[in-house]
Coordinates of C-alpha atoms in Angstrom, one line a residue:
X1239 CA -26.0 -2.2 8.0
X1240 CA -21.8 -1.5 7.7
X1241 CA -20.0 1.3 7.0
X1242 CA -16.7 0.8 6.1
X1243 CA -14.2 2.7 5.2
X1244 CA -10.4 2.9 3.8
X1245 CA -7.4 6.5 3.6
X1246 CA -6.3 5.7 0.1
X1247 CA -3.3 7.1 -1.8
X1248 CA -5.0 9.3 -3.6
X1249 CA -9.1 8.7 -2.5
X1250 CA -11.2 7.6 1.0
X1251 CA -14.2 5.4 0.0
X1252 CA -17.0 4.7 2.1
X1253 CA -19.8 1.9 1.7
X1254 CA -22.2 1.5 3.3
X1255 CA -23.6 -2.1 3.2
X1256 CA -26.4 -4.8 4.0
X1257 CA -26.4 -8.3 5.6
X1258 CA -26.0 -10.3 2.6
X1259 CA -23.6 -7.8 1.6
X1260 CA -25.8 -5.9 -1.3
X1261 CA -24.0 -2.2 -0.9
X1262 CA -26.2 0.2 -0.8
X1263 CA -24.2 3.5 -1.0
X1264 CA -21.6 4.8 -1.6
X1265 CA -19.1 7.8 -1.0
X1266 CA -15.9 8.7 -2.8
X1267 CA -13.2 11.7 -1.6
X1268 CA -10.5 12.9 -4.3
X1269 CA -7.1 13.8 -2.2
X1270 CA -3.5 13.9 -3.7
X1271 CA -0.3 14.0 -1.6
X1272 CA 2.7 16.6 0.0
X1273 CA 5.9 15.6 -1.3
X1274 CA 7.5 18.2 0.0
X1275 CA 11.3 16.9 -0.9
X1276 CA 12.7 14.0 -3.4
X1277 CA 11.8 10.8 -1.6
X1278 CA 9.2 12.9 0.7
X1279 CA 5.6 12.0 0.8
X1280 CA 3.1 13.3 2.8
X1281 CA -0.9 13.3 4.0
X1282 CA -2.4 16.2 6.0
X1283 CA -4.0 14.1 8.5
X1284 CA -6.9 16.6 9.6
X1285 CA -7.4 17.5 6.1
X1286 CA -7.3 14.5 4.4
X1287 CA -7.9 11.5 6.8
X1288 CA -10.4 13.3 9.2
X1289 CA -12.3 16.2 7.6
X1290 CA -13.0 13.2 4.5
X1291 CA -13.9 10.3 7.1
X1292 CA -16.4 13.0 7.8
X1293 CA -17.7 13.7 5.1
X1294 CA -17.9 9.7 3.2
X1295 CA -20.5 9.4 6.5
X1296 CA -22.2 12.1 6.7
X1297 CA -23.2 11.3 2.7
X1298 CA -23.3 7.5 3.6
X1299 CA -25.8 8.2 6.7
X1300 CA -27.8 10.6 4.0
X1301 CA -28.5 7.3 1.5
X1302 CA -29.1 5.2 5.2
X1303 CA -32.3 6.1 4.9
X1304 CA -32.7 5.8 9.0
X1305 CA -32.1 2.2 8.9
X1306 CA -29.9 0.7 12.3
X1307 CA -26.0 0.4 11.6
X1308 CA -24.8 -2.7 13.6
X1309 CA -20.3 -1.9 13.3
X1310 CA -17.8 0.3 11.7
X1311 CA -15.0 -0.5 10.4
X1312 CA -12.1 1.7 8.2
X1313 CA -8.3 0.7 7.1
X1314 CA -6.0 3.0 5.8
X1315 CA -2.4 3.4 4.4
X1316 CA 0.9 2.4 6.0
X1317 CA 2.2 1.6 7.8
X1318 CA 2.5 5.4 8.9
X1319 CA 4.7 7.1 11.4
X1320 CA 1.7 10.2 12.3
X1321 CA 3.2 11.3 15.2
X1322 CA 0.6 13.4 18.1
X1323 CA 0.4 14.2 20.6
X1324 CA -1.5 12.7 24.0
X1325 CA -4.6 13.7 22.9
X1326 CA -4.1 12.1 19.6
X1327 CA -3.9 15.6 17.8
X1328 CA -1.4 15.2 15.5
X1329 CA 1.9 17.3 15.1
X1330 CA 2.9 17.2 11.8
X1331 CA 1.8 15.4 8.5
X1332 CA 1.4 11.8 8.5
X1333 CA 5.3 9.9 6.7
X1334 CA 3.2 7.6 4.4
X1335 CA 4.5 4.1 3.7
X1336 CA 7.7 2.6 1.3
X1337 CA 6.9 5.3 -1.8
X1338 CA 8.7 8.3 0.9
X1339 CA 12.2 7.0 1.6
X1340 CA 13.3 9.4 3.6
X1341 CA 14.7 7.1 6.1
X1342 CA 18.0 5.5 4.1
X1343 CA 20.9 6.5 6.5
X1344 CA 18.7 5.2 9.2
X1345 CA 17.9 2.1 7.6
X1346 CA 22.1 1.0 6.9
X1347 CA 22.3 2.7 11.1
X1348 CA 19.9 0.2 12.5
X1349 CA 21.1 -2.8 10.1
X1350 CA 24.7 -2.2 12.0
X1351 CA 22.5 -1.5 15.1
X1352 CA 21.4 -5.0 15.3
X1353 CA 22.7 -7.3 12.5
X1354 CA 20.0 -7.7 8.8
X1355 CA 20.2 -10.9 9.9
X1356 CA 18.8 -10.7 12.9
X1357 CA 15.2 -8.0 11.6
X1358 CA 15.0 -10.4 9.0
X1359 CA 14.9 -13.4 11.8
X1360 CA 13.0 -11.9 14.8
X1361 CA 10.3 -9.3 13.1
X1362 CA 10.2 -11.5 9.6
X1363 CA 11.1 -8.4 7.1
X1364 CA 14.0 -6.9 6.1
X1365 CA 14.4 -3.1 7.4
X1366 CA 13.4 -1.0 4.0
X1367 CA 11.6 2.2 3.0
X1368 CA 8.7 0.4 4.2
X1369 CA 10.0 0.3 8.1
X1370 CA 8.3 3.0 10.2
X1371 CA 11.4 2.0 12.7
X1372 CA 13.7 3.4 11.1
X1373 CA 11.2 7.3 10.4
X1374 CA 11.0 6.4 14.6
X1375 CA 14.7 7.2 13.8
X1376 CA 14.6 10.0 11.1
X1377 CA 11.8 11.9 13.9
X1378 CA 14.4 11.8 16.6
X1379 CA 17.2 13.4 14.6
X1380 CA 16.1 15.9 12.5
X1381 CA 12.7 16.8 14.7
X1382 CA 13.3 16.8 17.7
X1383 CA 11.6 19.1 19.0
X1384 CA 8.4 17.0 17.1
X1385 CA 10.0 13.9 19.0
X1386 CA 9.8 14.8 22.2
X1387 CA 6.7 16.0 22.4
X1388 CA 5.0 12.6 20.4
X1389 CA 3.7 10.6 23.2
X1390 CA 1.8 8.5 20.5
X1391 CA 2.2 6.1 17.2
X1392 CA -1.1 6.6 15.3
X1393 CA -1.5 5.0 11.3
X1394 CA -4.8 6.4 9.1
X1395 CA -6.7 3.7 10.7
X1396 CA -5.8 4.0 14.7
X1397 CA -6.1 7.6 13.7
X1398 CA -9.5 7.4 12.9
X1399 CA -10.2 4.4 15.7
X1400 CA -8.8 6.9 18.1
X1401 CA -10.6 9.7 17.5
X1402 CA -13.8 7.3 17.2
X1403 CA -13.3 5.7 20.6
X1404 CA -10.6 7.4 22.5
X1405 CA -8.5 4.2 22.1
X1406 CA -5.0 3.7 21.6
X1407 CA -4.7 1.0 19.9
X1408 CA -2.8 -1.1 16.1
X1409 CA -3.6 -4.4 15.2
X1410 CA -1.2 -6.6 14.8
X1411 CA -1.4 -7.1 11.2
X1412 CA -0.2 -3.2 10.9
X1413 CA 2.3 -3.7 14.3
X1414 CA 3.9 -5.9 12.3
X1415 CA 4.9 -3.3 9.7
X1416 CA 6.9 -1.1 12.6
X1417 CA 10.2 -3.5 11.4
X1418 CA 12.3 -3.2 14.3
X1419 CA 10.5 -3.1 17.2
X1420 CA 7.8 -5.7 17.1
X1421 CA 8.8 -9.7 17.0
X1422 CA 7.3 -11.2 14.8
X1423 CA 7.2 -14.9 17.0
X1424 CA 5.7 -13.8 19.9
X1425 CA 3.5 -11.7 18.4
X1426 CA 3.6 -8.4 20.0
X1427 CA 6.5 -5.7 20.2
X1428 CA 9.5 -6.0 20.7
X1429 CA 10.3 -3.5 24.0
X1430 CA 13.9 -4.1 23.9
X1431 CA 14.7 -2.6 20.4
X1432 CA 12.1 -0.6 20.9
X1433 CA 13.4 1.4 23.7
X1434 CA 16.4 1.6 21.1
X1435 CA 15.3 3.1 18.1
X1436 CA 11.6 5.3 19.9
X1437 CA 12.9 6.0 24.0
X1438 CA 10.3 6.3 25.8
X1439 CA 7.6 6.3 22.6
X1440 CA 4.0 4.4 24.3
X1441 CA 3.6 1.7 21.8
X1442 CA -0.9 1.3 21.2
X1443 CA -2.2 -1.8 22.6
X1444 CA -2.3 -4.9 20.1
X1445 CA -5.7 -6.0 18.7
X1446 CA -6.7 -8.2 15.5
X1447 CA -8.4 -6.3 12.5
X1448 CA -12.2 -8.8 13.8
X1449 CA -12.1 -6.9 17.1
X1450 CA -14.2 -4.8 18.2
X1451 CA -12.1 -2.7 20.1
X1452 CA -14.2 0.1 21.4
X1453 CA -17.7 3.1 20.4
X1454 CA -18.5 5.7 19.2
X1455 CA -18.5 8.5 21.6
X1456 CA -20.4 11.1 22.3
X1457 CA -17.7 14.2 20.8
X1458 CA -17.3 12.1 17.6
X1459 CA -20.8 11.1 17.3
X1460 CA -21.9 14.6 17.3
X1461 CA -18.1 15.5 14.8
X1462 CA -20.1 13.1 12.9
X1463 CA -23.5 12.5 12.8
X1464 CA -22.7 8.3 13.5
X1465 CA -24.7 6.4 16.3
X1466 CA -23.1 7.1 20.2
X1467 CA -21.8 3.8 21.6
X1468 CA -21.6 2.2 17.6
X1469 CA -19.3 -0.4 17.6
X1470 CA -16.1 -0.2 16.2
X1471 CA -13.6 -2.6 14.9
X1472 CA -9.5 -2.4 15.4
X1473 CA -8.7 -1.4 11.6
X1474 CA -6.3 -2.0 9.3
X1475 CA -4.3 -1.4 6.5
X1476 CA -5.6 -1.2 2.8
X1477 CA -4.2 -3.7 1.4
X1478 CA -5.3 -6.3 3.6
X1479 CA -8.7 -5.3 4.6
X1480 CA -9.3 -5.2 0.4
X1481 CA -8.3 -8.8 0.2
X1482 CA -10.5 -9.5 3.0
X1483 CA -13.3 -8.1 0.0
X1484 CA -12.2 -10.8 -2.2
X1485 CA -12.4 -13.7 0.1
X1486 CA -8.5 -14.5 0.6
X1487 CA -8.1 -15.7 4.1
X1488 CA -6.8 -19.4 2.9
X1489 CA -3.5 -20.4 2.7
X1490 CA -2.3 -20.3 -1.7
X1491 CA -4.7 -17.3 -1.7
X1492 CA -3.5 -14.7 -2.8
X1493 CA -4.3 -11.0 -4.1
X1494 CA -3.0 -8.3 -7.0
X1495 CA -4.1 -4.8 -6.6
X1496 CA -4.1 -2.8 -9.2
X1497 CA -4.3 0.7 -7.6
X1498 CA -2.2 4.2 -7.5
X1499 CA 1.0 1.7 -6.5
X1500 CA 1.1 -2.5 -7.4
X1501 CA 0.1 -4.8 -4.1
X1502 CA 0.0 -8.3 -4.4
X1503 CA -0.4 -10.7 -0.2
X1504 CA -0.6 -13.8 -0.6
X1505 CA -2.0 -15.7 3.2
X1506 CA 1.1 -18.2 4.8
X1507 CA 0.3 -21.0 7.6
X1508 CA 3.3 -19.8 8.8
X1509 CA 6.1 -16.9 8.9
X1510 CA 8.5 -17.8 5.9
X1511 CA 11.4 -14.4 5.9
X1512 CA 13.1 -13.5 2.9
X1513 CA 14.9 -10.8 1.8
X1514 CA 12.8 -9.2 -1.1
X1515 CA 9.7 -9.2 0.7
X1516 CA 7.3 -8.3 3.1
X1517 CA 5.8 -10.9 6.8
X1518 CA 3.7 -9.6 8.3
X1519 CA 1.2 -11.0 10.6
X1520 CA -2.7 -11.6 8.7
X1521 CA -5.8 -10.4 9.0
X1522 CA -7.0 -13.2 10.4
X1523 CA -6.3 -13.9 14.5
X1524 CA -3.2 -16.6 14.3
X1525 CA -2.6 -16.4 10.0
X1526 CA 0.4 -14.6 8.0
X1527 CA 1.2 -13.0 4.9
X1528 CA 3.3 -12.5 2.4
X1529 CA 3.5 -9.4 0.8
X1530 CA 4.5 -7.7 -2.2
X1531 CA 4.5 -4.1 -3.1
X1532 CA 5.6 -1.9 -6.1
X1533 CA 6.9 1.8 -5.9
X1534 CA 4.6 2.7 -8.4
X1535 CA 1.8 1.0 -11.4
X1536 CA -1.0 3.9 -11.4
X1537 CA 1.3 6.5 -10.8
X1538 CA 2.9 6.0 -13.9
X1539 CA 0.1 5.3 -16.8
X1540 CA -1.9 8.6 -15.0
X1541 CA 1.8 10.6 -15.1
X1542 CA 1.9 9.3 -19.0
X1543 CA -1.7 10.5 -19.4
X1544 CA -0.6 14.0 -18.2
X1545 CA 2.5 14.0 -21.1
X1546 CA 0.5 12.9 -23.9
X1547 CA -2.4 13.8 -23.7
X1548 CA -6.2 12.3 -24.0
X1549 CA -8.1 10.0 -21.0
X1550 CA -7.5 5.9 -20.5
X1551 CA -10.2 5.0 -22.9
X1552 CA -8.9 6.1 -25.6
X1553 CA -5.0 5.2 -24.4
X1554 CA -6.3 1.7 -23.4
X1555 CA -8.4 1.0 -27.1
X1556 CA -5.1 1.9 -28.9
X1557 CA -2.7 0.5 -26.6
X1558 CA -4.9 -3.0 -27.7
X1559 CA -4.2 -2.3 -31.2
X1560 CA -0.6 -2.2 -30.4
X1561 CA 1.0 -6.0 -30.6
X1562 CA 2.8 -7.8 -27.4
X1563 CA 6.2 -6.6 -26.4
X1564 CA 4.8 -2.5 -28.2
X1565 CA 6.9 -3.1 -30.8
X1566 CA 10.6 -3.4 -29.7
X1567 CA 9.5 -1.3 -26.7
X1568 CA 11.2 -2.0 -22.5
X1569 CA 10.1 -0.2 -19.7
X1570 CA 10.9 -0.3 -17.1
X1571 CA 8.4 1.2 -14.0
X1572 CA 10.9 2.8 -11.4
X1573 CA 9.8 5.8 -10.9
X1574 CA 9.9 6.6 -7.7
X1575 CA 11.9 3.8 -6.6
X1576 CA 11.2 0.2 -6.2
X1577 CA 9.9 -1.4 -3.4
X1578 CA 9.6 -5.1 -3.1
X1579 CA 11.7 -7.3 -4.1
X1580 CA 14.8 -5.1 -5.6
X1581 CA 14.3 -2.0 -2.4
X1582 CA 15.8 0.0 -4.2
X1583 CA 14.6 4.3 -4.2
X1584 CA 17.5 5.5 -5.9
X1585 CA 15.9 2.7 -8.7
X1586 CA 14.2 4.7 -11.1
X1587 CA 12.3 4.9 -14.6
X1588 CA 13.8 4.0 -17.8
X1589 CA 11.5 3.2 -21.4
X1590 CA 14.5 1.0 -24.2
X1591 CA 14.5 0.9 -26.9
X1592 CA 13.0 4.0 -28.6
X1593 CA 12.5 5.6 -32.4
X1594 CA 10.8 7.7 -34.0
X1595 CA 8.5 5.5 -35.0
X1596 CA 7.1 5.3 -31.6
X1597 CA 3.6 6.8 -30.2
X1598 CA 2.5 7.0 -27.4
X1599 CA 0.1 3.8 -27.7
X1600 CA 3.3 1.7 -27.5
X1601 CA 4.6 4.0 -24.9
X1602 CA 1.1 2.8 -23.8
X1603 CA 1.4 -0.7 -23.5
X1604 CA 5.4 -0.8 -22.5
X1605 CA 4.3 0.6 -19.3
X1606 CA 1.6 -1.5 -18.4
X1607 CA 4.4 -4.5 -20.2
X1608 CA 6.8 -3.0 -17.2
X1609 CA 4.3 -3.0 -14.5
X1610 CA 3.3 -6.6 -15.6
X1611 CA 6.9 -8.3 -15.5
X1612 CA 7.6 -6.1 -12.5
X1613 CA 4.7 -8.4 -10.7
X1614 CA 6.2 -11.5 -12.4
X1615 CA 9.2 -10.7 -10.1
X1616 CA 7.6 -10.1 -7.8
X1617 CA 5.3 -13.8 -7.9
X1618 CA 8.7 -15.3 -8.2
X1619 CA 9.9 -14.1 -5.0
X1620 CA 6.6 -15.0 -2.5
X1621 CA 7.7 -18.6 -4.7
X1622 CA 10.3 -19.2 -3.6
X1623 CA 9.7 -18.3 -0.2
X1624 CA 6.7 -21.5 0.1
X1625 CA 4.2 -19.2 -0.4
X1626 CA 3.0 -20.8 -4.0
X1627 CA -0.1 -18.8 -5.2
X1628 CA -3.0 -21.2 -5.9
X1629 CA -5.3 -19.2 -6.0
X1630 CA -5.1 -15.1 -7.7
X1631 CA -7.3 -12.3 -7.2
X1632 CA -8.0 -9.4 -9.1
X1633 CA -9.2 -5.9 -7.4
X1634 CA -8.7 -2.3 -8.2
X1635 CA -8.9 0.7 -10.4
X1636 CA -6.2 -1.1 -13.1
X1637 CA -9.1 -3.9 -13.5
X1638 CA -11.5 -1.9 -15.9
X1639 CA -11.2 -2.2 -20.0
X1640 CA -9.1 -5.6 -18.8
X1641 CA -6.2 -4.9 -21.1
X1642 CA -4.2 -4.4 -18.4
X1643 CA -4.5 -7.5 -17.1
X1644 CA -4.4 -9.5 -19.7
X1645 CA -1.2 -8.6 -19.7
X1646 CA -0.5 -9.2 -16.4
X1647 CA -1.8 -12.8 -16.6
X1648 CA -0.2 -13.0 -20.8
X1649 CA 3.0 -12.4 -18.9
X1650 CA 2.4 -14.1 -15.5
X1651 CA 0.9 -17.5 -16.6
X1652 CA -1.3 -17.5 -13.9
X1653 CA -5.1 -16.4 -14.0
X1654 CA -6.7 -14.2 -12.0
X1655 CA -10.6 -13.9 -11.1
X1656 CA -12.8 -11.0 -10.7
X1657 CA -14.6 -10.5 -8.0
X1658 CA -17.6 -8.5 -8.4
X1659 CA -16.9 -5.4 -6.7
X1660 CA -13.6 -4.4 -7.0
X1661 CA -14.9 -1.2 -4.4
X1662 CA -11.6 -2.3 -2.6
X1663 CA -10.7 -2.2 1.2
X1664 CA -14.3 0.1 2.3
X1665 CA -16.0 -3.3 1.6
X1666 CA -13.5 -5.5 3.1
X1667 CA -13.5 -3.3 5.5
X1668 CA -17.6 -3.8 6.4
X1669 CA -16.7 -7.3 6.1
X1670 CA -14.2 -6.7 8.6
X1671 CA -17.1 -5.6 10.6
X1672 CA -19.7 -7.8 9.9
X1673 CA -16.6 -11.0 10.7
X1674 CA -16.0 -8.4 14.0
X1675 CA -20.1 -8.9 15.5
X1676 CA -21.4 -12.5 14.4
X1677 CA -22.2 -12.0 11.0
X1678 CA -21.8 -14.9 8.6
X1679 CA -20.2 -12.8 5.1
X1680 CA -19.6 -16.2 3.2
X1681 CA -21.7 -14.9 0.9
X1682 CA -20.4 -11.5 -0.5
X1683 CA -18.9 -10.6 -3.7
X1684 CA -18.4 -13.3 -5.9
X1685 CA -16.2 -14.1 -8.4
X1686 CA -18.2 -13.1 -11.6
X1687 CA -14.9 -13.7 -13.7
X1688 CA -12.0 -15.5 -14.8
X1689 CA -8.8 -13.5 -16.7
X1690 CA -6.5 -16.6 -19.0
X1691 CA -3.5 -16.2 -19.9
X1692 CA -2.2 -16.7 -23.9
X1693 CA 0.3 -19.1 -24.4
X1694 CA 1.4 -17.5 -27.5
X1695 CA 1.6 -13.7 -25.6
X1696 CA 3.1 -15.9 -22.9
X1697 CA 5.9 -17.6 -24.7
X1698 CA 6.7 -14.2 -26.6
X1699 CA 6.5 -12.1 -23.4
X1700 CA 8.9 -14.5 -21.6
X1701 CA 11.6 -13.2 -23.8
X1702 CA 11.1 -10.0 -22.9
X1703 CA 11.0 -10.5 -19.3
X1704 CA 14.3 -12.0 -19.2
X1705 CA 15.8 -8.4 -21.0
X1706 CA 13.3 -6.1 -18.5
X1707 CA 15.7 -8.3 -15.0
X1708 CA 19.2 -7.5 -17.3
X1709 CA 17.9 -4.5 -18.2
X1710 CA 18.2 -3.6 -14.7
X1711 CA 20.6 -5.0 -12.7
X1712 CA 23.0 -3.2 -15.9
X1713 CA 21.5 0.4 -15.5
X1714 CA 21.6 0.6 -12.3
X1715 CA 24.8 2.1 -11.4
X1716 CA 24.0 4.9 -14.2
X1717 CA 20.5 5.4 -11.8
X1718 CA 21.6 5.7 -9.1
X1719 CA 24.2 8.1 -10.4
X1720 CA 21.4 10.7 -11.9
X1721 CA 19.8 10.0 -8.4
X1722 CA 21.6 11.3 -6.7
X1723 CA 21.9 14.6 -9.0
X1724 CA 17.9 14.9 -8.9
X1725 CA 18.5 15.4 -4.8
X1726 CA 21.7 17.5 -5.6
X1727 CA 19.6 19.3 -8.1
X1728 CA 17.1 19.9 -4.9
X1729 CA 19.3 20.9 -2.5
X1730 CA 21.2 23.7 -4.5
X1731 CA 17.5 25.4 -5.7
X1732 CA 16.4 24.5 -1.4
X1733 CA 19.5 27.0 -0.6
X1734 CA 18.7 29.4 -3.1
X1735 CA 14.9 30.1 -2.5
X1736 CA 14.4 28.2 0.5
X1737 CA 11.4 25.6 0.7
X1738 CA 7.8 26.6 1.6
X1739 CA 6.7 25.7 5.2
X1740 CA 4.5 22.7 5.3

């Protein structure tokens, strides 16, 4: 059997899988994020990543009933920055991916230092809040004592791999998001730029997610119950493992992940940089991917659910009775800024067109539609970059219920394939573990349904989409002013009341 474990933004999941792809057991642990200041989003690696990994493994082993384990793979949110000492001990909470926007000043500084065009050409992606490089410089500037003790740059997957095997290694896909310290075309660290961004930091070895890089040590076996000597693969970032779980590996294949944030991954045959997207190395050796990510999706629907009351089942049922267009409402889902293709951390959420006649059903549908407009915006950017999606596969918790996926297909005009299992990245991890030891995974997780777009609703949504684009452009100055006021208000409150130590 094969074990896959993924550390997500709001939960950790694990699966135990037979060689034919049958999921034997599942385990889930819920958690949150820490937001000690506006724009900061963090995880405690020991209490969240490692403790939940241990708990999930022990639960899966109980279900294994003595069956032989053949390999293990892990994935996690990323790209992240977890500074660790020479023994792999975390020195502070992990700074998460693009939802953490603290390093905007460093982004501008590094663009001036290296040149924005040179960064895009060499690194494949623009410098944004998703990039690790600016966060490394932020650490050196704002927490110099931590930076001075940092001997390892770890992410969720590489932290677990190091804890399990002792290897300090990172997969090429994750490393390619460490802009500007990775050279996309050379598929190696850009050591000259790395020396300028994080002088003295030893960078991890590089490998592909399908490679076995170590075996479970005796100490890790004692801590987790895993058998000593179990092969462990390199690991990768969760969205790419999730794409693997649904067979997204051929050029033109694309995945749309409905989760806390919305994420899209499309396979390319060659590197095609675009200023509004992330270009990365792929999961499979020699491949590339174009990636897009919205700062929020499920996070906004959950915020609204808590605000108006009720559960998701009720809200989906009510929203399904509302006609397309939400009776004249238009929402910008930028509640935590926006990542691709805007790269605007100061964007903010807006609901336009509200009247006294609107209720929670219209609001909920408007939010779903607003996120769908964001998906279309990103897909158009991918097409502009020369990566036309020929097959779109939907995954994640947001695929349940049918309404959200139908809205996205109606807005984009594209059908979406639905796989048999949408458990997510942990299934992809098990697939990568099986691949690494030579198992044929061609029959894993077949497609069982297709969401077809409705042309009539699509024509209405096309008009709304144009206004969606206009609404952001016409309100950006206002939302940027409000974002500055929010930061100033937090600073004043911090000065007056203090802020708890992490």
